[in-house]
PDB file of C-alpha atoms in Angstrom:
ATOM      1  CA  MET E   1      10.927 -12.598  -5.240  1.00  0.00           C
ATOM      2  CA  GLU E   2       8.093 -13.474  -2.912  1.00  0.00           C
ATOM      3  CA  THR E   3       8.772 -14.862   0.521  1.00  0.00           C
ATOM      4  CA  PHE E   4       5.645 -15.945   2.347  1.00  0.00           C
ATOM      5  CA  SER E   5       5.601 -15.867   6.138  1.00  0.00           C
ATOM      6  CA  ASP E   6       3.042 -16.144   8.901  1.00  0.00           C
ATOM      7  CA  LEU E   7       1.680 -13.046  10.626  1.00  0.00           C
ATOM      8  CA  ASN E   8       4.091 -13.193  13.590  1.00  0.00           C
ATOM      9  CA  THR E   9       7.171 -13.433  11.396  1.00  0.00           C
ATOM     10  CA  PHE E  10       5.829 -10.782   9.037  1.00  0.00           C
ATOM     11  CA  ALA E  11       5.124  -8.320  11.875  1.00  0.00           C
ATOM     12  CA  ILE E  12       8.406  -8.968  13.689  1.00  0.00           C
ATOM     13  CA  THR E  13      10.478  -8.538  10.529  1.00  0.00           C
ATOM     14  CA  LEU E  14       8.859  -5.212   9.617  1.00  0.00           C
ATOM     15  CA  THR E  15       9.056  -3.956  13.223  1.00  0.00           C
ATOM     16  CA  GLU E  16      12.771  -4.785  13.363  1.00  0.00           C
ATOM     17  CA  LYS E  17      13.229  -2.751  10.184  1.00  0.00           C
ATOM     18  CA  GLY E  18      11.718   0.284  11.904  1.00  0.00           C
ATOM     19  CA  TYR E  19       8.093   0.048  10.772  1.00  0.00           C
ATOM     20  CA  SER E  20       6.895   0.180  14.361  1.00  0.00           C
ATOM     21  CA  GLY E  21       4.228   2.876  14.170  1.00  0.00           C
ATOM     22  CA  TYR E  22       0.493   2.560  13.875  1.00  0.00           C
ATOM     23  CA  PHE E  23      -1.098   1.138  10.737  1.00  0.00           C
ATOM     24  CA  HIS E  24      -4.491   0.997   9.061  1.00  0.00           C
ATOM     25  CA  THR E  25      -5.469  -2.200   7.250  1.00  0.00           C
ATOM     26  CA  GLN E  26      -7.793  -1.652   4.287  1.00  0.00           C
ATOM     27  CA  GLY E  27      -8.350   1.957   5.396  1.00  0.00           C
ATOM     28  CA  ALA E  28      -9.651   1.004   8.851  1.00  0.00           C
ATOM     29  CA  TYR E  29      -8.621  -1.028  11.907  1.00  0.00           C
ATOM     30  CA  PRO E  30      -5.994   1.285  13.452  1.00  0.00           C
ATOM     31  CA  GLY E  31      -3.292  -0.218  15.644  1.00  0.00           C
ATOM     32  CA  LYS E  32       0.174  -1.674  15.660  1.00  0.00           C
ATOM     33  CA  LEU E  33       0.915  -3.795  12.586  1.00  0.00           C
ATOM     34  CA  LYS E  34      -0.050  -7.211  13.955  1.00  0.00           C
ATOM     35  CA  ASP E  35      -3.075  -5.871  15.863  1.00  0.00           C
ATOM     36  CA  SER E  36      -4.399  -4.012  12.816  1.00  0.00           C
ATOM     37  CA  ILE E  37      -4.170  -7.069  10.548  1.00  0.00           C
ATOM     38  CA  CYS E  38      -5.651  -9.369  13.213  1.00  0.00           C
ATOM     39  CA  GLU E  39      -8.590  -7.034  13.765  1.00  0.00           C
ATOM     40  CA  TYR E  40      -9.263  -6.931  10.012  1.00  0.00           C
ATOM     41  CA  LEU E  41      -9.124 -10.734   9.689  1.00  0.00           C
ATOM     42  CA  GLU E  42     -11.397 -11.182  12.740  1.00  0.00           C
ATOM     43  CA  SER E  43     -13.879  -8.770  11.200  1.00  0.00           C
ATOM     44  CA  CYS E  44     -13.876 -10.829   7.994  1.00  0.00           C
ATOM     45  CA  GLN E  45     -14.513 -14.044   9.961  1.00  0.00           C
ATOM     46  CA  LYS E  46     -17.483 -12.538  11.826  1.00  0.00           C
ATOM     47  CA  ASP E  47     -19.169 -11.598   8.567  1.00  0.00           C
ATOM     48  CA  ALA E  48     -19.335 -14.814   6.516  1.00  0.00           C
ATOM     49  CA  ASP E  49     -19.979 -12.911   3.281  1.00  0.00           C
ATOM     50  CA  ASN E  50     -16.920 -10.690   3.697  1.00  0.00           C
ATOM     51  CA  LEU E  51     -13.888 -12.843   2.895  1.00  0.00           C
ATOM     52  CA  PRO E  52     -10.441 -11.314   3.334  1.00  0.00           C
ATOM     53  CA  LYS E  53      -9.009  -9.862   0.168  1.00  0.00           C
ATOM     54  CA  GLN E  54      -5.932 -11.487  -1.345  1.00  0.00           C
ATOM     55  CA  GLU E  55      -4.117  -8.154  -1.392  1.00  0.00           C
ATOM     56  CA  LEU E  56      -4.260  -6.004   1.728  1.00  0.00           C
ATOM     57  CA  LEU E  57      -3.456  -2.303   1.832  1.00  0.00           C
ATOM     58  CA  LEU E  58      -1.482  -1.225   4.908  1.00  0.00           C
ATOM     59  CA  THR E  59      -0.976   2.502   5.467  1.00  0.00           C
ATOM     60  CA  SER E  60       1.187   4.278   8.020  1.00  0.00           C
ATOM     61  CA  TYR E  61       3.162   7.438   8.684  1.00  0.00           C
ATOM     62  CA  LEU E  62       6.917   7.007   8.749  1.00  0.00           C
ATOM     63  CA  GLN E  63       7.467  10.591   9.805  1.00  0.00           C
ATOM     64  CA  TRP E  64       4.953  12.912  11.475  1.00  0.00           C
ATOM     65  CA  SER E  65       5.608  16.335  12.992  1.00  0.00           C
ATOM     66  CA  GLY E  66       2.043  17.673  13.157  1.00  0.00           C
ATOM     67  CA  GLU E  67      -0.948  18.330  10.944  1.00  0.00           C
ATOM     68  CA  ASP E  68       0.448  21.472   9.352  1.00  0.00           C
ATOM     69  CA  LYS E  69       3.985  20.100   8.842  1.00  0.00           C
ATOM     70  CA  PRO E  70       5.421  17.937   6.062  1.00  0.00           C
ATOM     71  CA  ARG E  71       5.025  14.193   6.596  1.00  0.00           C
ATOM     72  CA  VAL E  72       6.146  10.900   5.065  1.00  0.00           C
ATOM     73  CA  GLU E  73       3.432   8.329   4.370  1.00  0.00           C
ATOM     74  CA  CYS E  74       3.909   4.660   3.526  1.00  0.00           C
ATOM     75  CA  ASN E  75       1.502   2.356   1.679  1.00  0.00           C
ATOM     76  CA  MET E  76       2.231  -1.371   1.500  1.00  0.00           C
ATOM     77  CA  TRP E  77       0.359  -3.844  -0.678  1.00  0.00           C
ATOM     78  CA  VAL E  78       0.588  -7.230   1.043  1.00  0.00           C
ATOM     79  CA  LYS E  79      -0.454 -10.526  -0.510  1.00  0.00           C
ATOM     80  CA  TYR E  80      -2.486 -12.753   1.785  1.00  0.00           C
ATOM     81  CA  LEU E  81      -2.904 -16.400   0.788  1.00  0.00           C
ATOM     82  CA  ASN E  82      -3.998 -19.183   3.149  1.00  0.00           C
ATOM     83  CA  GLY E  83      -2.774 -17.440   6.297  1.00  0.00           C
ATOM     84  CA  LYS E  84       0.590 -16.466   4.796  1.00  0.00           C
ATOM     85  CA  PHE E  85       1.771 -12.950   4.025  1.00  0.00           C
ATOM     86  CA  SER E  86       4.216 -11.505   1.516  1.00  0.00           C
ATOM     87  CA  LEU E  87       5.003  -7.936   0.578  1.00  0.00           C
ATOM     88  CA  ASN E  88       4.176  -7.108  -3.038  1.00  0.00           C
ATOM     89  CA  ARG E  89       5.005  -3.423  -3.429  1.00  0.00           C
ATOM     90  CA  MET E  90       5.498  -0.331  -1.348  1.00  0.00           C
ATOM     91  CA  GLU E  91       4.946   3.366  -1.981  1.00  0.00           C
ATOM     92  CA  VAL E  92       6.586   6.084   0.110  1.00  0.00           C
ATOM     93  CA  ALA E  93       5.360   9.658  -0.344  1.00  0.00           C
ATOM     94  CA  LYS E  94       6.365  12.961   1.200  1.00  0.00           C
ATOM     95  CA  LYS E  95       3.508  15.435   1.484  1.00  0.00           C
ATOM     96  CA  ASP E  96       3.415  19.025   2.669  1.00  0.00           C
ATOM     97  CA  GLY E  97       1.242  20.369   5.472  1.00  0.00           C
ATOM     98  CA  PHE E  98      -1.708  20.685   3.088  1.00  0.00           C
ATOM     99  CA  GLY E  99      -1.475  17.089   1.813  1.00  0.00           C
ATOM    100  CA  GLN E 100       0.045  18.031  -1.543  1.00  0.00           C
ATOM    101  CA  LEU E 101       2.534  15.504  -2.918  1.00  0.00           C
ATOM    102  CA  MET E 102       6.134  16.717  -2.800  1.00  0.00           C
ATOM    103  CA  LYS E 103       7.987  13.530  -3.764  1.00  0.00           C
ATOM    104  CA  LYS E 104       7.042   9.874  -4.223  1.00  0.00           C
ATOM    105  CA  SER E 105       8.964   6.628  -4.594  1.00  0.00           C
ATOM    106  CA  THR E 106       7.519   3.230  -5.505  1.00  0.00           C
ATOM    107  CA  LEU E 107       9.321  -0.036  -4.766  1.00  0.00           C
ATOM    108  CA  THR E 108       8.183  -3.175  -6.585  1.00  0.00           C
ATOM    109  CA  ASP E 109       9.208  -6.840  -6.669  1.00  0.00           C
ATOM    110  CA  LEU E 110       9.874  -6.826  -2.944  1.00  0.00           C
ATOM    111  CA  SER E 111      10.050  -9.629  -0.443  1.00  0.00           C
ATOM    112  CA  ILE E 112       9.739  -9.264   3.289  1.00  0.00           C
ATOM    113  CA  LEU E 113      13.513  -9.633   3.542  1.00  0.00           C
ATOM    114  CA  SER E 114      14.345  -7.048   0.854  1.00  0.00           C
ATOM    115  CA  VAL E 115      12.230  -4.230   2.331  1.00  0.00           C
ATOM    116  CA  PRO E 116      14.470  -1.261   3.138  1.00  0.00           C
ATOM    117  CA  LYS E 117      14.648  -0.060   6.720  1.00  0.00           C
ATOM    118  CA  ALA E 118      12.231   2.735   7.594  1.00  0.00           C
ATOM    119  CA  ILE E 119      15.068   5.285   7.746  1.00  0.00           C
ATOM    120  CA  ALA E 120      16.178   4.330   4.232  1.00  0.00           C
ATOM    121  CA  SER E 121      12.578   4.613   3.006  1.00  0.00           C
ATOM    122  CA  ILE E 122      12.329   8.119   4.447  1.00  0.00           C
ATOM    123  CA  ALA E 123      15.613   9.016   2.759  1.00  0.00           C
ATOM    124  CA  LEU E 124      14.139   8.018  -0.631  1.00  0.00           C
ATOM    125  CA  VAL E 125      11.752  10.982  -0.510  1.00  0.00           C
ATOM    126  CA  SER E 126      13.695  13.437   1.628  1.00  0.00           C
ATOM    127  CA  GLU E 127      15.567  16.298   0.085  1.00  0.00           C
ATOM    128  CA  GLU E 128      19.293  16.177   0.284  1.00  0.00           C
ATOM    129  CA  PRO E 129      20.674  19.029   2.374  1.00  0.00           C
ATOM    130  CA  LYS E 130      21.871  21.805   0.141  1.00  0.00           C
ATOM    131  CA  GLN E 131      25.490  22.716   0.592  1.00  0.00           C
ATOM    132  CA  GLU E 132      26.339  26.348   0.705  1.00  0.00           C
ATOM    133  CA  ALA E 133      29.488  27.544  -0.961  1.00  0.00           C
ATOM    134  CA  GLU E 134      32.069  28.745   1.465  1.00  0.00           C
ATOM    135  CA  LYS E 135      32.048  32.461   1.833  1.00  0.00           C
ATOM    136  CA  SER E 136      35.407  33.923   1.142  1.00  0.00           C
ATOM    137  CA  PRO E 137      36.547  36.568   3.610  1.00  0.00           C
ATOM    138  CA  LYS E 138      38.671  38.194   0.905  1.00  0.00           C
ATOM    139  CA  ARG E 139      37.053  40.813  -1.278  1.00  0.00           C
ATOM    140  CA  PHE E 140      38.314  42.870  -4.107  1.00  0.00           C
ATOM    141  CA  LYS E 141      38.333  46.577  -3.476  1.00  0.00           C
ATOM    142  CA  LEU E 142      38.560  49.112  -6.203  1.00  0.00           C
TER     143      LEU E 142
END
């Protein structure tokens, strides 16, 4: 289910789906999606021994309220072959303020077109609101 696209198309498609925050490529190179990937690839070109890996790890926060608040993190494994990109798998995790995992969801066999919107990804790990039973005003008296 792989769809390969160039960097512009890849970045535009993910941004339109709501993945518009800041990313890290391979654990470094912070910036918007396209800038982060470009900076990583430029770094690989400067160092002749350091060729770009065929699978890149992109990390980002989908939801952030502060260091001591719960957050939703997203990891994307992107295949990179001959200047073309395709999304391989994606992991969305909700963590508490201490970094402990609360809930995780992994999506595999993705293509750039089948990636869920960022809001839908957040919903995968968010708790459903609990419904309270209606309180009855009538009471039995003895």
